[in-house]
GROMACS .gro file of C-alpha atoms in nm:
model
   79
    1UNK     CA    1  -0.428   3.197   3.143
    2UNK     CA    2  -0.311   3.352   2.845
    3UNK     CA    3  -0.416   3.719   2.700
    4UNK     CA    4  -0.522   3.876   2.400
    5UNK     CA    5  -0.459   4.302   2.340
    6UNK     CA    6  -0.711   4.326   2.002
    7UNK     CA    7  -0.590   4.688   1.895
    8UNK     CA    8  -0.808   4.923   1.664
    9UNK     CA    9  -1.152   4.746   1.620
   10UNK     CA   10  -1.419   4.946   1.498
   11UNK     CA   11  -1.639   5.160   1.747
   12UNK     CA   12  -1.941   4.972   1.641
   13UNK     CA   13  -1.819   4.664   1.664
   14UNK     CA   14  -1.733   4.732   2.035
   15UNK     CA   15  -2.073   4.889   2.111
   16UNK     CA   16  -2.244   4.576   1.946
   17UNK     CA   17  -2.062   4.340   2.180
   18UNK     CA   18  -2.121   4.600   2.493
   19UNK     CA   19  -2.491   4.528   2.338
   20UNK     CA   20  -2.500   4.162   2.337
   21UNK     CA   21  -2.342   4.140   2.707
   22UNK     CA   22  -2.546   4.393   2.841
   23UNK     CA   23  -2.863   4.140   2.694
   24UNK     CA   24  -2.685   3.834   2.845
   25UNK     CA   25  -2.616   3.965   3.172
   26UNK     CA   26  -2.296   3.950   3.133
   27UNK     CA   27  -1.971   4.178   3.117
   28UNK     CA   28  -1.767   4.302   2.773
   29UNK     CA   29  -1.477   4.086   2.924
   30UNK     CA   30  -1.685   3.765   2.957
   31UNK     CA   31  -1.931   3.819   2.658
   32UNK     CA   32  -1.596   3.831   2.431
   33UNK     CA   33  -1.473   3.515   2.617
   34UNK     CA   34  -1.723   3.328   2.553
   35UNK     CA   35  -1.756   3.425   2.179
   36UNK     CA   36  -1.363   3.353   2.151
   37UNK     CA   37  -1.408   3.033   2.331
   38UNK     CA   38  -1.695   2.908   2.084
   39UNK     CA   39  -1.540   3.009   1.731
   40UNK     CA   40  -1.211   2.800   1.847
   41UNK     CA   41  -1.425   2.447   1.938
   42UNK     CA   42  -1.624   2.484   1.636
   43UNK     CA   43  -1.504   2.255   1.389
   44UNK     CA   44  -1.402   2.407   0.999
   45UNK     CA   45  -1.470   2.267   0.719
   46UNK     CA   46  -1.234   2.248   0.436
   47UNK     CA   47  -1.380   2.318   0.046
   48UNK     CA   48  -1.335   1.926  -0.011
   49UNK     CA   49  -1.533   1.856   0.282
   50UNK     CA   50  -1.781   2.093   0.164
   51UNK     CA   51  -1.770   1.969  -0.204
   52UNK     CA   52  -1.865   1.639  -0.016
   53UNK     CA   53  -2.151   1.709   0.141
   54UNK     CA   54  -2.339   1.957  -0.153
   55UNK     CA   55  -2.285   1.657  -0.327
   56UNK     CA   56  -2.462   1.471  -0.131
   57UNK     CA   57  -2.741   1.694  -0.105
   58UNK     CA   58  -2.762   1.705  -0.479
   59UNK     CA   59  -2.784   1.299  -0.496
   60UNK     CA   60  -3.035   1.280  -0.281
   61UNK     CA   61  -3.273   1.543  -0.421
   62UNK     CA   62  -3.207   1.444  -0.775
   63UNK     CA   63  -3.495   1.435  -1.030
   64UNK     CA   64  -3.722   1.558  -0.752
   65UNK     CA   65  -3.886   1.924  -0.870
   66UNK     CA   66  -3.970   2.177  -0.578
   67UNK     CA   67  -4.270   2.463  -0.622
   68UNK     CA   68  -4.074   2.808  -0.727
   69UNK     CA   69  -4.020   2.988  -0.441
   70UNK     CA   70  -4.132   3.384  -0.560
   71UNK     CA   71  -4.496   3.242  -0.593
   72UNK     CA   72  -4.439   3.109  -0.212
   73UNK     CA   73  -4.274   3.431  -0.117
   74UNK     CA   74  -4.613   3.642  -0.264
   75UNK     CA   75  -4.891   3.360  -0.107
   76UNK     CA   76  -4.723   3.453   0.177
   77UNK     CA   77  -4.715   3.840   0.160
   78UNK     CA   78  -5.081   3.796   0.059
   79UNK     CA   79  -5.187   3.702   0.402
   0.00000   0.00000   0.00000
């Protein structure tokens, strides 16, 4: 297996991972594996890809009016 030396990351960045694998039951070592492991299958998507599918959003809500969401925010707070 290959190796990775990740020189000069911030202190908090290393505590919050120490954090996390301490909460997962896991060690630094594994906890960064597995976060390395997921960020390289997860698939990007390019800005035309993204375009795409806004797009696509915005088609299918078209012409359809939504309630304004600071009087949802405050009927919430209210309760």
């Amino acid at each position: 297996m290959a190796q990775i030396l990740v020189r000069e990351l911030d202190k908090g960045v290393v505590e919050r991972l120490k954090k996390r694998a301490r909460e997962d039951g896991r060690s630094l070592e594994s906890e960064v594996r597995l976060i390395l492991e997921r960020a390289a299958h997860e698939p990007r998507v390019d800005m035309e890809t993204a375009r795409a599918l806004v797009e696509n959003v915005r088609k299918k809500f078209k012409g359809r009016s939504f309630p304004d969401s600071v009087e949802l925010v405050r009927e919430d707070r209210g309760r």
